[in-house]
Amino acid sequence: MLLDHQYQVVGHCDFTANSYCICLITSSQVAVAVDGNKTREIQFVSVNDGQLVKGRKLLFQHTCYGIAHYLQDLYLTSGTALYKYSTSGDQLNKLYEDKYGIGTGNIMVNISGYILK
């Protein structure tokens, strides 16, 4: 959803599956974690002349629930693992994997680079 200064809806964007999380990439672009039956992706969305415009997609083999952006890297949670990817979609490493049923969901990276789960 795109809101104006009075918090009125002025635009929206439909996805092919459920949107779980969103993070800011630039002042006019966000990345949305989208996951469903056969859809596991990050969809980039920009604001252009007051309209939401879908851009490129990154496709994944694992589920995509949480997303954060820090220093040109994306941090994704799958429900059982935390991954670090480049913004072009290259997996840089798997930072954590749940082996005890605790799980991973939403994620945030603070200004100092600390990952908060």
PDB file of N, CA and C in Angstrom, residues 9-77:
ATOM      1  N   VAL A   9      -4.853   5.760   1.525  1.00  0.00           N
ATOM      2  CA  VAL A   9      -4.309   4.852   0.518  1.00  0.00           C
ATOM      3  C   VAL A   9      -4.404   5.505  -0.856  1.00  0.00           C
ATOM      4  N   VAL A  10      -3.252   5.627  -1.524  1.00  0.00           N
ATOM      5  CA  VAL A  10      -3.224   6.216  -2.866  1.00  0.00           C
ATOM      6  C   VAL A  10      -2.696   5.224  -3.906  1.00  0.00           C
ATOM      7  N   GLY A  11      -2.302   4.038  -3.462  1.00  0.00           N
ATOM      8  CA  GLY A  11      -1.829   3.016  -4.392  1.00  0.00           C
ATOM      9  C   GLY A  11      -1.652   1.697  -3.675  1.00  0.00           C
ATOM     10  N   HIS A  12      -1.701   0.628  -4.451  1.00  0.00           N
ATOM     11  CA  HIS A  12      -1.461  -0.695  -3.874  1.00  0.00           C
ATOM     12  C   HIS A  12      -0.807  -1.586  -4.922  1.00  0.00           C
ATOM     13  N   CYS A  13      -0.276  -2.691  -4.447  1.00  0.00           N
ATOM     14  CA  CYS A  13       0.435  -3.623  -5.317  1.00  0.00           C
ATOM     15  C   CYS A  13       0.005  -5.037  -4.940  1.00  0.00           C
ATOM     16  N   ASP A  14      -0.436  -5.812  -5.911  1.00  0.00           N
ATOM     17  CA  ASP A  14      -0.829  -7.197  -5.669  1.00  0.00           C
ATOM     18  C   ASP A  14       0.346  -8.129  -5.943  1.00  0.00           C
ATOM     19  N   PHE A  15       0.423  -9.201  -5.162  1.00  0.00           N
ATOM     20  CA  PHE A  15       1.477 -10.191  -5.315  1.00  0.00           C
ATOM     21  C   PHE A  15       0.862 -11.544  -5.637  1.00  0.00           C
ATOM     22  N   THR A  16       1.672 -12.450  -6.157  1.00  0.00           N
ATOM     23  CA  THR A  16       1.186 -13.771  -6.565  1.00  0.00           C
ATOM     24  C   THR A  16       0.983 -14.709  -5.378  1.00  0.00           C
ATOM     25  N   ALA A  17       1.461 -14.328  -4.193  1.00  0.00           N
ATOM     26  CA  ALA A  17       1.312 -15.133  -2.978  1.00  0.00           C
ATOM     27  C   ALA A  17       1.294 -14.175  -1.786  1.00  0.00           C
ATOM     28  N   ASN A  18       1.395 -14.718  -0.587  1.00  0.00           N
ATOM     29  CA  ASN A  18       1.356 -13.899   0.626  1.00  0.00           C
ATOM     30  C   ASN A  18       2.620 -13.063   0.774  1.00  0.00           C
ATOM     31  N   SER A  19       2.440 -11.800   1.135  1.00  0.00           N
ATOM     32  CA  SER A  19       3.585 -10.942   1.449  1.00  0.00           C
ATOM     33  C   SER A  19       3.769 -10.977   2.964  1.00  0.00           C
ATOM     34  N   TYR A  20       4.973 -11.347   3.396  1.00  0.00           N
ATOM     35  CA  TYR A  20       5.229 -11.545   4.821  1.00  0.00           C
ATOM     36  C   TYR A  20       6.001 -10.416   5.473  1.00  0.00           C
ATOM     37  N   CYS A  21       6.899  -9.791   4.750  1.00  0.00           N
ATOM     38  CA  CYS A  21       7.774  -8.802   5.363  1.00  0.00           C
ATOM     39  C   CYS A  21       8.236  -7.828   4.284  1.00  0.00           C
ATOM     40  N   ILE A  22       8.616  -6.632   4.712  1.00  0.00           N
ATOM     41  CA  ILE A  22       9.057  -5.596   3.781  1.00  0.00           C
ATOM     42  C   ILE A  22      10.245  -4.868   4.402  1.00  0.00           C
ATOM     43  N   CYS A  23      11.188  -4.445   3.575  1.00  0.00           N
ATOM     44  CA  CYS A  23      12.293  -3.639   4.082  1.00  0.00           C
ATOM     45  C   CYS A  23      12.660  -2.571   3.057  1.00  0.00           C
ATOM     46  N   LEU A  24      13.191  -1.488   3.554  1.00  0.00           N
ATOM     47  CA  LEU A  24      13.597  -0.358   2.728  1.00  0.00           C
ATOM     48  C   LEU A  24      14.954  -0.640   2.089  1.00  0.00           C
ATOM     49  N   ILE A  25      15.046  -0.445   0.772  1.00  0.00           N
ATOM     50  CA  ILE A  25      16.304  -0.614   0.045  1.00  0.00           C
ATOM     51  C   ILE A  25      16.909   0.756  -0.251  1.00  0.00           C
ATOM     52  N   THR A  26      16.124   1.642  -0.836  1.00  0.00           N
ATOM     53  CA  THR A  26      16.515   3.036  -1.069  1.00  0.00           C
ATOM     54  C   THR A  26      15.340   3.905  -0.634  1.00  0.00           C
ATOM     55  N   SER A  27      15.467   5.206  -0.795  1.00  0.00           N
ATOM     56  CA  SER A  27      14.376   6.100  -0.394  1.00  0.00           C
ATOM     57  C   SER A  27      13.115   5.901  -1.221  1.00  0.00           C
ATOM     58  N   SER A  28      13.225   5.232  -2.367  1.00  0.00           N
ATOM     59  CA  SER A  28      12.045   5.014  -3.209  1.00  0.00           C
ATOM     60  C   SER A  28      11.854   3.551  -3.606  1.00  0.00           C
ATOM     61  N   GLN A  29      12.553   2.634  -2.932  1.00  0.00           N
ATOM     62  CA  GLN A  29      12.430   1.215  -3.279  1.00  0.00           C
ATOM     63  C   GLN A  29      12.398   0.353  -2.021  1.00  0.00           C
ATOM     64  N   VAL A  30      11.525  -0.661  -2.056  1.00  0.00           N
ATOM     65  CA  VAL A  30      11.444  -1.642  -0.978  1.00  0.00           C
ATOM     66  C   VAL A  30      11.612  -3.040  -1.563  1.00  0.00           C
ATOM     67  N   ALA A  31      11.913  -3.983  -0.691  1.00  0.00           N
ATOM     68  CA  ALA A  31      11.946  -5.398  -1.058  1.00  0.00           C
ATOM     69  C   ALA A  31      10.898  -6.099  -0.204  1.00  0.00           C
ATOM     70  N   VAL A  32      10.105  -6.957  -0.832  1.00  0.00           N
ATOM     71  CA  VAL A  32       9.005  -7.638  -0.156  1.00  0.00           C
ATOM     72  C   VAL A  32       9.254  -9.143  -0.196  1.00  0.00           C
ATOM     73  N   ALA A  33       9.187  -9.784   0.968  1.00  0.00           N
ATOM     74  CA  ALA A  33       9.294 -11.246   1.045  1.00  0.00           C
ATOM     75  C   ALA A  33       7.926 -11.828   0.712  1.00  0.00           C
ATOM     76  N   VAL A  34       7.864 -12.601  -0.366  1.00  0.00           N
ATOM     77  CA  VAL A  34       6.610 -13.183  -0.854  1.00  0.00           C
ATOM     78  C   VAL A  34       6.762 -14.701  -0.846  1.00  0.00           C
ATOM     79  N   ASP A  35       5.788 -15.378  -0.241  1.00  0.00           N
ATOM     80  CA  ASP A  35       5.884 -16.831  -0.142  1.00  0.00           C
ATOM     81  C   ASP A  35       4.494 -17.451  -0.221  1.00  0.00           C
ATOM     82  N   GLY A  36       4.394 -18.532  -0.976  1.00  0.00           N
ATOM     83  CA  GLY A  36       3.135 -19.255  -1.118  1.00  0.00           C
ATOM     84  C   GLY A  36       3.406 -20.645  -1.632  1.00  0.00           C
ATOM     85  N   ASN A  37       2.390 -21.301  -2.168  1.00  0.00           N
ATOM     86  CA  ASN A  37       2.502 -22.693  -2.617  1.00  0.00           C
ATOM     87  C   ASN A  37       3.789 -22.974  -3.376  1.00  0.00           C
ATOM     88  N   LYS A  38       3.987 -22.324  -4.490  1.00  0.00           N
ATOM     89  CA  LYS A  38       5.197 -22.543  -5.299  1.00  0.00           C
ATOM     90  C   LYS A  38       5.982 -21.254  -5.496  1.00  0.00           C
ATOM     91  N   THR A  39       5.592 -20.216  -4.777  1.00  0.00           N
ATOM     92  CA  THR A  39       6.239 -18.916  -4.898  1.00  0.00           C
ATOM     93  C   THR A  39       7.132 -18.683  -3.692  1.00  0.00           C
ATOM     94  N   ARG A  40       8.407 -18.482  -3.944  1.00  0.00           N
ATOM     95  CA  ARG A  40       9.388 -18.164  -2.904  1.00  0.00           C
ATOM     96  C   ARG A  40      10.313 -17.116  -3.483  1.00  0.00           C
ATOM     97  N   GLU A  41       9.999 -15.851  -3.173  1.00  0.00           N
ATOM     98  CA  GLU A  41      10.726 -14.792  -3.866  1.00  0.00           C
ATOM     99  C   GLU A  41      10.812 -13.519  -3.048  1.00  0.00           C
ATOM    100  N   ILE A  42      11.710 -12.671  -3.484  1.00  0.00           N
ATOM    101  CA  ILE A  42      11.781 -11.289  -3.039  1.00  0.00           C
ATOM    102  C   ILE A  42      11.406 -10.442  -4.241  1.00  0.00           C
ATOM    103  N   GLN A  43      10.384  -9.617  -4.078  1.00  0.00           N
ATOM    104  CA  GLN A  43       9.904  -8.732  -5.139  1.00  0.00           C
ATOM    105  C   GLN A  43      10.317  -7.306  -4.788  1.00  0.00           C
ATOM    106  N   PHE A  44      11.024  -6.652  -5.687  1.00  0.00           N
ATOM    107  CA  PHE A  44      11.397  -5.255  -5.490  1.00  0.00           C
ATOM    108  C   PHE A  44      10.282  -4.372  -6.041  1.00  0.00           C
ATOM    109  N   VAL A  45       9.913  -3.352  -5.267  1.00  0.00           N
ATOM    110  CA  VAL A  45       8.840  -2.436  -5.651  1.00  0.00           C
ATOM    111  C   VAL A  45       9.350  -1.012  -5.458  1.00  0.00           C
ATOM    112  N   SER A  46       9.123  -0.164  -6.461  1.00  0.00           N
ATOM    113  CA  SER A  46       9.556   1.234  -6.406  1.00  0.00           C
ATOM    114  C   SER A  46       8.359   2.165  -6.487  1.00  0.00           C
ATOM    115  N   VAL A  47       8.570   3.386  -6.040  1.00  0.00           N
ATOM    116  CA  VAL A  47       7.576   4.440  -6.219  1.00  0.00           C
ATOM    117  C   VAL A  47       8.056   5.305  -7.368  1.00  0.00           C
ATOM    118  N   ASN A  48       7.207   5.445  -8.394  1.00  0.00           N
ATOM    119  CA  ASN A  48       7.536   6.227  -9.575  1.00  0.00           C
ATOM    120  C   ASN A  48       6.332   7.095  -9.916  1.00  0.00           C
ATOM    121  N   ASP A  49       6.486   8.407  -9.833  1.00  0.00           N
ATOM    122  CA  ASP A  49       5.399   9.352 -10.109  1.00  0.00           C
ATOM    123  C   ASP A  49       4.144   9.021  -9.311  1.00  0.00           C
ATOM    124  N   GLY A  50       4.322   8.687  -8.035  1.00  0.00           N
ATOM    125  CA  GLY A  50       3.189   8.409  -7.164  1.00  0.00           C
ATOM    126  C   GLY A  50       2.531   7.061  -7.375  1.00  0.00           C
ATOM    127  N   GLN A  51       3.157   6.184  -8.152  1.00  0.00           N
ATOM    128  CA  GLN A  51       2.612   4.851  -8.408  1.00  0.00           C
ATOM    129  C   GLN A  51       3.600   3.789  -7.925  1.00  0.00           C
ATOM    130  N   LEU A  52       3.060   2.669  -7.450  1.00  0.00           N
ATOM    131  CA  LEU A  52       3.902   1.533  -7.096  1.00  0.00           C
ATOM    132  C   LEU A  52       4.194   0.725  -8.352  1.00  0.00           C
ATOM    133  N   VAL A  53       5.465   0.449  -8.595  1.00  0.00           N
ATOM    134  CA  VAL A  53       5.887  -0.259  -9.802  1.00  0.00           C
ATOM    135  C   VAL A  53       6.725  -1.470  -9.391  1.00  0.00           C
ATOM    136  N   LYS A  54       6.290  -2.661  -9.806  1.00  0.00           N
ATOM    137  CA  LYS A  54       7.071  -3.869  -9.532  1.00  0.00           C
ATOM    138  C   LYS A  54       8.320  -3.880 -10.397  1.00  0.00           C
ATOM    139  N   GLY A  55       9.428  -4.261  -9.773  1.00  0.00           N
ATOM    140  CA  GLY A  55      10.690  -4.380 -10.492  1.00  0.00           C
ATOM    141  C   GLY A  55      11.118  -5.828 -10.569  1.00  0.00           C
ATOM    142  N   ARG A  56      12.391  -6.046 -10.391  1.00  0.00           N
ATOM    143  CA  ARG A  56      12.937  -7.398 -10.516  1.00  0.00           C
ATOM    144  C   ARG A  56      12.539  -8.275  -9.333  1.00  0.00           C
ATOM    145  N   LYS A  57      12.697  -9.583  -9.552  1.00  0.00           N
ATOM    146  CA  LYS A  57      12.418 -10.581  -8.521  1.00  0.00           C
ATOM    147  C   LYS A  57      13.661 -11.426  -8.306  1.00  0.00           C
ATOM    148  N   LEU A  58      13.838 -11.859  -7.082  1.00  0.00           N
ATOM    149  CA  LEU A  58      14.848 -12.860  -6.761  1.00  0.00           C
ATOM    150  C   LEU A  58      14.101 -14.115  -6.340  1.00  0.00           C
ATOM    151  N   LEU A  59      14.422 -15.251  -6.945  1.00  0.00           N
ATOM    152  CA  LEU A  59      13.742 -16.512  -6.657  1.00  0.00           C
ATOM    153  C   LEU A  59      14.612 -17.385  -5.760  1.00  0.00           C
ATOM    154  N   PHE A  60      13.964 -18.121  -4.858  1.00  0.00           N
ATOM    155  CA  PHE A  60      14.686 -18.928  -3.880  1.00  0.00           C
ATOM    156  C   PHE A  60      14.118 -20.335  -3.804  1.00  0.00           C
ATOM    157  N   GLN A  61      14.943 -21.272  -3.337  1.00  0.00           N
ATOM    158  CA  GLN A  61      14.509 -22.647  -3.094  1.00  0.00           C
ATOM    159  C   GLN A  61      13.869 -22.784  -1.714  1.00  0.00           C
ATOM    160  N   HIS A  62      14.249 -21.914  -0.782  1.00  0.00           N
ATOM    161  CA  HIS A  62      13.704 -21.965   0.576  1.00  0.00           C
ATOM    162  C   HIS A  62      12.577 -20.942   0.733  1.00  0.00           C
ATOM    163  N   THR A  63      11.791 -21.108   1.777  1.00  0.00           N
ATOM    164  CA  THR A  63      10.715 -20.157   2.045  1.00  0.00           C
ATOM    165  C   THR A  63      11.295 -18.788   2.390  1.00  0.00           C
ATOM    166  N   CYS A  64      10.489 -17.755   2.208  1.00  0.00           N
ATOM    167  CA  CYS A  64      10.911 -16.373   2.460  1.00  0.00           C
ATOM    168  C   CYS A  64       9.901 -15.708   3.388  1.00  0.00           C
ATOM    169  N   TYR A  65      10.262 -15.578   4.658  1.00  0.00           N
ATOM    170  CA  TYR A  65       9.348 -14.968   5.624  1.00  0.00           C
ATOM    171  C   TYR A  65       9.814 -13.596   6.097  1.00  0.00           C
ATOM    172  N   GLY A  66      11.056 -13.493   6.533  1.00  0.00           N
ATOM    173  CA  GLY A  66      11.567 -12.227   7.040  1.00  0.00           C
ATOM    174  C   GLY A  66      12.653 -11.689   6.132  1.00  0.00           C
ATOM    175  N   ILE A  67      12.763 -10.361   6.076  1.00  0.00           N
ATOM    176  CA  ILE A  67      13.792  -9.740   5.235  1.00  0.00           C
ATOM    177  C   ILE A  67      14.284  -8.461   5.892  1.00  0.00           C
ATOM    178  N   ALA A  68      15.592  -8.217   5.787  1.00  0.00           N
ATOM    179  CA  ALA A  68      16.205  -6.971   6.234  1.00  0.00           C
ATOM    180  C   ALA A  68      17.319  -6.632   5.249  1.00  0.00           C
ATOM    181  N   HIS A  69      17.665  -5.351   5.180  1.00  0.00           N
ATOM    182  CA  HIS A  69      18.697  -4.865   4.268  1.00  0.00           C
ATOM    183  C   HIS A  69      19.715  -4.075   5.078  1.00  0.00           C
ATOM    184  N   TYR A  70      20.994  -4.367   4.843  1.00  0.00           N
ATOM    185  CA  TYR A  70      22.050  -3.644   5.539  1.00  0.00           C
ATOM    186  C   TYR A  70      23.310  -3.675   4.685  1.00  0.00           C
ATOM    187  N   LEU A  71      23.872  -2.501   4.400  1.00  0.00           N
ATOM    188  CA  LEU A  71      25.122  -2.368   3.638  1.00  0.00           C
ATOM    189  C   LEU A  71      25.119  -3.203   2.357  1.00  0.00           C
ATOM    190  N   GLN A  72      24.085  -3.063   1.570  1.00  0.00           N
ATOM    191  CA  GLN A  72      23.947  -3.727   0.271  1.00  0.00           C
ATOM    192  C   GLN A  72      23.761  -5.238   0.349  1.00  0.00           C
ATOM    193  N   ASP A  73      23.483  -5.765   1.522  1.00  0.00           N
ATOM    194  CA  ASP A  73      23.199  -7.192   1.663  1.00  0.00           C
ATOM    195  C   ASP A  73      21.774  -7.387   2.152  1.00  0.00           C
ATOM    196  N   LEU A  74      21.188  -8.516   1.780  1.00  0.00           N
ATOM    197  CA  LEU A  74      19.856  -8.894   2.236  1.00  0.00           C
ATOM    198  C   LEU A  74      19.990 -10.032   3.234  1.00  0.00           C
ATOM    199  N   TYR A  75      19.219  -9.958   4.299  1.00  0.00           N
ATOM    200  CA  TYR A  75      19.162 -11.011   5.298  1.00  0.00           C
ATOM    201  C   TYR A  75      17.758 -11.597   5.247  1.00  0.00           C
ATOM    202  N   LEU A  76      17.665 -12.905   4.984  1.00  0.00           N
ATOM    203  CA  LEU A  76      16.374 -13.567   4.825  1.00  0.00           C
ATOM    204  C   LEU A  76      16.209 -14.656   5.865  1.00  0.00           C
ATOM    205  N   THR A  77      14.982 -14.767   6.388  1.00  0.00           N
ATOM    206  CA  THR A  77      14.657 -15.896   7.247  1.00  0.00           C
ATOM    207  C   THR A  77      13.685 -16.802   6.510  1.00  0.00           C
TER     208      THR A  77
END
